[in-house]
Amino acid sequence: MSIANFKENRRLAAVSLLTVVLCALTAASPAGAGKWQGKEITKEGVLHVMNPPEAMEPAVTVKLKELWRLGGETESEDEFFGLISRIVTDKSGNVYLLDTQLSEVKIFSPDGEYLRTIGRAGEGPGEFRTPTGMFFTPEGKLGILQVAPGKIVLLTPEGEPAGEYPLPKTEDGGFLILRNGASRNNSLVLAVSKNAFSEGKFDQTQYLCSLNPDGTEKTRYYEEVLSIDFANPVMDDSKWNNFNNRWTLGSDGRVFAAPLYDQYAIHTWKADGTLDRIIEREYKLQKRTQEELDLVNKILQVFVRQIPNGQIKVHDYNSNIEQIHTREDVAREIRNRTGL
């Protein structure tokens, strides 16, 4: 296991599922939006939306109703799971479960009935190893992300091989590491990284980009370089726990990401890569429990053992933002107000 896979393995440790539960969500609607008490300022040509610590709307009570359940104490082969890392649904409501450990996708009907299993471990057409991402292309094909060497394997919903989505060529002839991906309305956005070794140093360039249909890079939204100096090797989890899973793609092509570990700052880019605004809010860091500290330390130990005299630095607090999701009703309202 390489240093390059630290972030992905940490994420997978958090989402390992033995039982899959599908729930319906209902929320009590707030009485009405209050008056926004924030402000907008421009810094270096970028709009900053400064939200106050108090929410504009009252708290919402969310109630979950279980619809069906899979796995757990069952002897059914159809309900045997290894490590579920991604769940998506198609237009018919069918549920697709990506199993990273078994390198396959199990498909269930909206009522939880097993339909079929597609994909398998291997190097041939329609095959992949240790996948960690999954999305539908505009043509209705299923794209499966293999981390390293990075590739996007395409399958039909019936499981027939449909080729691979082309990826950008690397200058040094190496391979890309695919961390995460999303596709909506003809936009394909990937979280990607590349490794480089120099004398006494390891560098990993991580970036968020969109691709053209021919696999060339269209737009690069964000980039950062993480380094380990082998003369004083320290793995700091607040640095390696970065934006890879703290981003999302909106239905209008905008990209939202939280690249900073200890700041509540959501960067928003237009589809063409222009930084449109940064949404900020006063927020108090949440202190980690001893159980959380021990878990992070245990994960880091796996990688530090590969580095002579490697040291671990675990942050006392969780990151301000762990994941980002967009709501279509809010997106419509923002478009109506701003004309974006």
Coordinates of C-alpha atoms in Angstrom, one line a residue:
M1 CA 0.0 0.0 0.0
S2 CA 1.5 3.3 -1.1
I3 CA 1.5 6.8 0.4
A4 CA -0.5 7.9 -2.6
N5 CA -3.5 5.8 -1.4
F6 CA -3.7 7.2 2.2
K7 CA -6.6 9.6 1.6
E8 CA -8.7 7.0 -0.2
N9 CA -8.1 4.3 2.3
R10 CA -9.0 6.6 5.1
R11 CA -12.3 7.5 3.4
L12 CA -13.1 3.8 2.8
A13 CA -12.5 3.0 6.4
A14 CA -15.2 5.5 7.2
V15 CA -17.8 4.1 4.8
S16 CA -17.4 0.3 5.1
L17 CA -20.8 -1.2 5.2
L18 CA -22.0 -4.7 6.2
T19 CA -25.6 -3.7 5.9
V20 CA -27.2 -1.5 3.3
V21 CA -30.3 0.4 4.4
L22 CA -32.4 2.6 2.0
C23 CA -34.5 5.3 3.8
A24 CA -37.0 7.9 2.7
L25 CA -36.3 11.3 4.1
T26 CA -38.9 13.8 5.1
A27 CA -38.2 17.1 6.7
A28 CA -40.5 19.6 8.4
S29 CA -40.4 22.8 6.3
P30 CA -39.3 25.9 8.1
A31 CA -42.0 28.6 8.6
G32 CA -40.1 30.9 6.2
A33 CA -36.7 32.3 5.4
G34 CA -35.6 35.0 7.7
K35 CA -33.6 38.1 6.8
W36 CA -30.0 37.4 5.8
Q37 CA -27.6 39.0 8.3
G38 CA -24.4 38.4 6.3
K39 CA -22.5 40.6 4.0
E40 CA -20.7 40.5 0.7
I41 CA -17.2 41.9 0.2
T42 CA -14.7 41.7 -2.7
K43 CA -11.1 40.6 -2.1
E44 CA -8.6 40.6 -4.9
G45 CA -11.4 40.6 -7.4
V46 CA -13.2 37.6 -5.8
L47 CA -16.6 37.9 -4.2
H48 CA -16.7 36.6 -0.6
V49 CA -20.1 35.8 0.9
M50 CA -19.6 36.2 4.7
N51 CA -22.3 34.4 6.6
P52 CA -22.9 34.9 10.3
P53 CA -22.7 32.0 12.8
E54 CA -26.5 32.1 13.3
A55 CA -28.6 30.3 10.7
M56 CA -31.1 32.3 8.7
E57 CA -33.7 29.7 9.0
P58 CA -34.9 27.7 12.0
A59 CA -33.7 24.2 12.7
V60 CA -35.3 21.5 10.6
T61 CA -36.3 18.1 12.0
V62 CA -35.4 15.3 9.7
K63 CA -37.3 11.9 9.9
L64 CA -36.1 8.8 8.2
K65 CA -38.4 5.9 7.3
E66 CA -36.7 2.6 6.4
L67 CA -37.8 1.3 3.1
W68 CA -35.8 -1.9 2.8
R69 CA -32.6 -3.5 4.2
L70 CA -29.9 -5.7 2.6
G71 CA -27.1 -7.7 4.1
G72 CA -26.5 -8.3 7.8
E73 CA -27.3 -11.8 9.0
T74 CA -28.3 -13.4 5.7
E75 CA -27.0 -16.4 3.7
S76 CA -28.1 -15.0 0.4
E77 CA -25.3 -14.6 -2.2
D78 CA -27.1 -11.6 -3.6
E79 CA -26.7 -9.8 -0.3
F80 CA -23.1 -10.5 0.4
F81 CA -21.0 -7.4 0.5
G82 CA -17.3 -6.6 0.9
L83 CA -16.7 -2.9 1.1
I84 CA -19.4 -0.6 -0.3
S85 CA -17.7 2.7 -1.3
R86 CA -20.3 4.4 -3.6
I87 CA -24.1 4.2 -4.1
V88 CA -25.9 5.8 -7.1
T89 CA -29.4 5.5 -8.6
D90 CA -30.5 5.6 -12.2
K91 CA -33.6 7.4 -13.7
S92 CA -35.7 4.3 -12.9
G93 CA -34.8 4.4 -9.3
N94 CA -32.6 1.3 -9.4
V95 CA -29.8 1.3 -6.8
Y96 CA -26.2 0.6 -7.8
L97 CA -23.8 -0.5 -5.1
L98 CA -20.0 -0.3 -5.9
D99 CA -18.1 -2.9 -3.9
T100 CA -14.4 -1.9 -3.7
Q101 CA -13.3 -5.1 -2.1
L102 CA -15.0 -7.5 -4.5
S103 CA -14.5 -5.2 -7.6
E104 CA -18.1 -5.5 -8.7
V105 CA -21.4 -3.6 -8.8
K106 CA -24.6 -5.0 -7.5
I107 CA -27.9 -3.6 -8.8
F108 CA -31.2 -3.6 -6.9
S109 CA -34.7 -2.4 -7.9
P110 CA -36.3 0.5 -6.2
D111 CA -38.0 -2.1 -3.9
G112 CA -34.7 -3.7 -2.9
E113 CA -35.1 -6.8 -5.2
Y114 CA -31.7 -8.1 -6.5
L115 CA -31.4 -7.6 -10.3
R116 CA -27.9 -8.5 -11.3
T117 CA -24.2 -8.1 -10.7
I118 CA -22.0 -6.4 -13.3
G119 CA -18.2 -5.9 -13.5
R120 CA -15.5 -8.0 -12.0
A121 CA -11.8 -7.9 -10.9
G122 CA -9.3 -8.1 -13.8
E123 CA -7.5 -6.2 -16.5
G124 CA -9.7 -7.1 -19.5
P125 CA -12.6 -5.3 -21.1
G126 CA -15.1 -4.2 -18.4
E127 CA -12.8 -5.2 -15.6
F128 CA -11.2 -3.2 -12.8
R129 CA -9.4 -3.5 -9.5
T130 CA -10.2 -1.7 -6.2
P131 CA -12.7 0.8 -7.7
T132 CA -13.6 3.8 -5.5
G133 CA -15.9 6.0 -7.7
M134 CA -18.9 5.5 -9.9
F135 CA -21.1 7.8 -12.0
F136 CA -23.4 7.8 -15.0
T137 CA -22.3 9.4 -18.3
P138 CA -24.7 11.5 -20.3
E139 CA -25.2 8.5 -22.6
G140 CA -26.4 6.4 -19.7
K141 CA -23.3 4.3 -19.3
L142 CA -21.8 3.5 -15.9
G143 CA -18.3 4.9 -15.3
I144 CA -16.2 3.0 -12.8
L145 CA -13.1 4.7 -11.4
Q146 CA -10.0 2.6 -10.7
V147 CA -7.6 4.5 -8.4
A148 CA -4.2 3.3 -9.7
P149 CA -3.2 3.0 -12.4
G150 CA -6.1 5.4 -13.0
K151 CA -8.7 4.5 -15.6
I152 CA -12.4 4.9 -16.1
V153 CA -14.1 1.7 -17.2
L154 CA -17.4 2.1 -19.0
L155 CA -20.2 -0.5 -18.7
T156 CA -23.8 -0.6 -19.9
P157 CA -26.4 -0.9 -17.2
E158 CA -26.7 -4.6 -18.3
G159 CA -23.0 -5.1 -17.7
E160 CA -21.6 -5.2 -21.2
P161 CA -18.1 -3.6 -21.6
A162 CA -18.3 -0.2 -23.3
G163 CA -14.7 0.8 -23.5
E164 CA -12.9 3.3 -21.4
Y165 CA -13.2 7.0 -21.0
P166 CA -9.9 8.6 -22.3
L167 CA -7.7 10.4 -19.7
P168 CA -5.1 13.1 -20.2
K169 CA -1.6 11.9 -21.0
T170 CA 1.1 12.5 -18.4
E171 CA 4.3 14.3 -19.5
D172 CA 6.6 11.8 -17.8
G173 CA 4.8 8.7 -19.1
G174 CA 3.5 7.8 -15.6
F175 CA 0.0 7.2 -14.6
L176 CA -2.7 9.3 -13.0
I177 CA -4.3 8.4 -9.6
L178 CA -8.1 8.9 -9.7
R179 CA -9.5 9.9 -6.3
N180 CA -13.1 10.8 -7.1
G181 CA -15.3 11.8 -10.0
A182 CA -18.7 13.2 -10.9
S183 CA -20.6 13.6 -14.2
R184 CA -23.7 15.8 -14.7
N185 CA -25.2 17.3 -17.9
N186 CA -22.1 16.7 -20.1
S187 CA -19.6 17.8 -17.5
L188 CA -17.1 15.3 -16.2
V189 CA -15.0 16.5 -13.2
L190 CA -12.3 14.4 -11.5
A191 CA -10.1 14.7 -8.4
V192 CA -6.7 13.5 -9.6
S193 CA -3.2 13.2 -8.3
K194 CA 0.3 12.5 -9.7
N195 CA 3.4 11.3 -7.9
A196 CA 7.0 12.5 -8.3
F197 CA 10.2 11.5 -6.5
S198 CA 13.3 13.6 -6.3
E199 CA 16.4 13.3 -4.3
G200 CA 15.3 12.9 -0.7
K201 CA 11.7 14.0 -1.4
F202 CA 8.3 12.8 -2.4
D203 CA 5.8 15.2 -4.0
Q204 CA 2.2 14.5 -4.8
T205 CA 0.3 17.0 -6.9
Q206 CA -3.4 16.9 -6.3
Y207 CA -5.9 18.8 -8.4
L208 CA -9.6 19.2 -9.4
C209 CA -10.2 19.3 -13.2
S210 CA -12.8 18.8 -15.9
L211 CA -12.2 16.8 -19.1
N212 CA -13.3 17.1 -22.7
P213 CA -14.9 14.1 -24.4
D214 CA -11.5 13.3 -26.0
G215 CA -9.9 13.0 -22.6
T216 CA -7.9 16.2 -22.7
E217 CA -8.0 18.5 -19.7
K218 CA -10.6 21.2 -20.1
T219 CA -10.4 23.2 -16.9
R220 CA -8.3 23.0 -13.7
Y221 CA -10.2 24.4 -10.8
Y222 CA -7.8 23.9 -7.9
E223 CA -4.3 22.4 -7.3
E224 CA -2.0 21.8 -4.3
V225 CA 1.3 19.9 -3.8
L226 CA 1.8 17.7 -0.8
S227 CA 5.4 16.8 0.1
I228 CA 7.3 14.5 2.4
D229 CA 11.0 15.3 3.1
F230 CA 12.7 12.0 3.9
A231 CA 15.3 13.9 6.0
N232 CA 12.5 14.7 8.4
P233 CA 9.5 12.7 7.3
V234 CA 6.2 13.8 9.0
M235 CA 2.8 12.7 7.8
D236 CA 0.3 15.4 9.0
D237 CA -3.3 14.2 8.7
S238 CA -4.6 17.8 8.4
K239 CA -2.6 18.2 5.2
W240 CA -3.3 14.8 3.6
N241 CA -6.9 14.9 4.6
N242 CA -7.6 17.5 1.9
F243 CA -10.2 18.4 -0.7
N244 CA -10.4 15.0 -2.5
N245 CA -13.9 14.2 -1.0
R246 CA -14.9 17.7 0.0
W247 CA -16.3 18.8 -3.4
T248 CA -19.3 18.3 -5.6
L249 CA -20.5 19.1 -9.1
G250 CA -23.8 21.1 -9.4
S251 CA -26.4 20.5 -12.1
D252 CA -25.5 23.8 -13.7
G253 CA -21.9 22.9 -14.2
R254 CA -20.5 24.8 -11.2
V255 CA -18.0 23.2 -8.9
F256 CA -18.0 23.6 -5.2
A257 CA -15.0 22.6 -3.0
A258 CA -13.7 23.1 0.5
P259 CA -9.9 22.9 0.1
L260 CA -9.0 24.3 3.6
Y261 CA -8.9 21.9 6.5
D262 CA -9.5 24.3 9.3
Q263 CA -11.6 27.0 7.6
Y264 CA -15.3 27.1 6.7
A265 CA -14.7 28.3 3.1
I266 CA -16.5 26.9 0.1
H267 CA -14.9 27.9 -3.2
T268 CA -17.3 28.1 -6.1
W269 CA -16.1 27.9 -9.7
K270 CA -18.1 28.5 -12.9
A271 CA -18.0 25.7 -15.5
D272 CA -15.3 27.6 -17.4
G273 CA -13.0 27.5 -14.3
T274 CA -13.5 31.1 -13.2
L275 CA -13.5 31.4 -9.4
D276 CA -17.0 32.9 -8.9
R277 CA -17.2 33.3 -5.1
I278 CA -16.0 32.0 -1.7
I279 CA -18.7 31.3 0.9
E280 CA -17.5 31.7 4.4
R281 CA -18.9 31.4 7.9
E282 CA -17.7 31.7 11.5
Y283 CA -17.4 28.1 12.8
K284 CA -15.8 26.5 15.8
L285 CA -13.7 23.5 15.2
Q286 CA -15.0 20.3 16.8
K287 CA -12.5 18.5 19.0
R288 CA -11.9 14.8 18.2
T289 CA -12.7 12.1 20.6
Q290 CA -10.0 9.7 21.8
E291 CA -11.6 7.0 19.6
E292 CA -11.3 9.3 16.5
L293 CA -7.7 10.2 17.4
D294 CA -6.8 6.5 17.8
L295 CA -8.5 5.6 14.4
V296 CA -6.6 8.3 12.5
N297 CA -3.3 7.3 14.2
K298 CA -3.9 3.6 13.3
I299 CA -4.5 4.4 9.6
L300 CA -1.4 6.6 9.4
Q301 CA 0.7 3.9 11.0
V302 CA 0.2 1.8 7.9
F303 CA 1.8 4.3 5.7
V304 CA 4.5 5.6 8.1
R305 CA 5.9 2.1 8.4
Q306 CA 7.0 2.4 4.8
I307 CA 9.1 5.5 5.6
P308 CA 12.3 5.2 7.5
N309 CA 12.1 7.3 10.7
G310 CA 8.6 8.4 9.7
Q311 CA 6.6 10.4 12.2
I312 CA 2.9 11.0 12.6
K313 CA 1.1 14.3 13.4
V314 CA -2.6 13.9 14.2
H315 CA -4.7 17.1 14.4
D316 CA -6.7 17.5 17.6
Y317 CA -9.8 18.7 15.7
N318 CA -11.9 17.5 12.8
S319 CA -11.9 19.4 9.6
N320 CA -14.6 22.1 9.4
I321 CA -16.3 20.5 6.3
E322 CA -16.3 16.8 5.5
Q323 CA -18.6 16.6 2.5
I324 CA -20.5 18.9 0.2
H325 CA -23.9 18.2 -1.5
T326 CA -26.1 20.5 -3.6
R327 CA -29.8 20.7 -3.5
E328 CA -31.5 21.3 -6.8
D329 CA -34.3 23.5 -5.4
V330 CA -31.7 25.8 -3.8
A331 CA -29.7 25.8 -7.1
R332 CA -32.7 26.9 -9.0
E333 CA -33.4 29.7 -6.5
I334 CA -29.8 31.0 -6.8
R335 CA -29.9 30.9 -10.6
N336 CA -33.2 32.9 -10.5
R337 CA -31.7 35.5 -8.2
T338 CA -28.3 35.9 -9.7
G339 CA -28.8 34.9 -13.4
L340 CA -25.9 32.4 -13.2

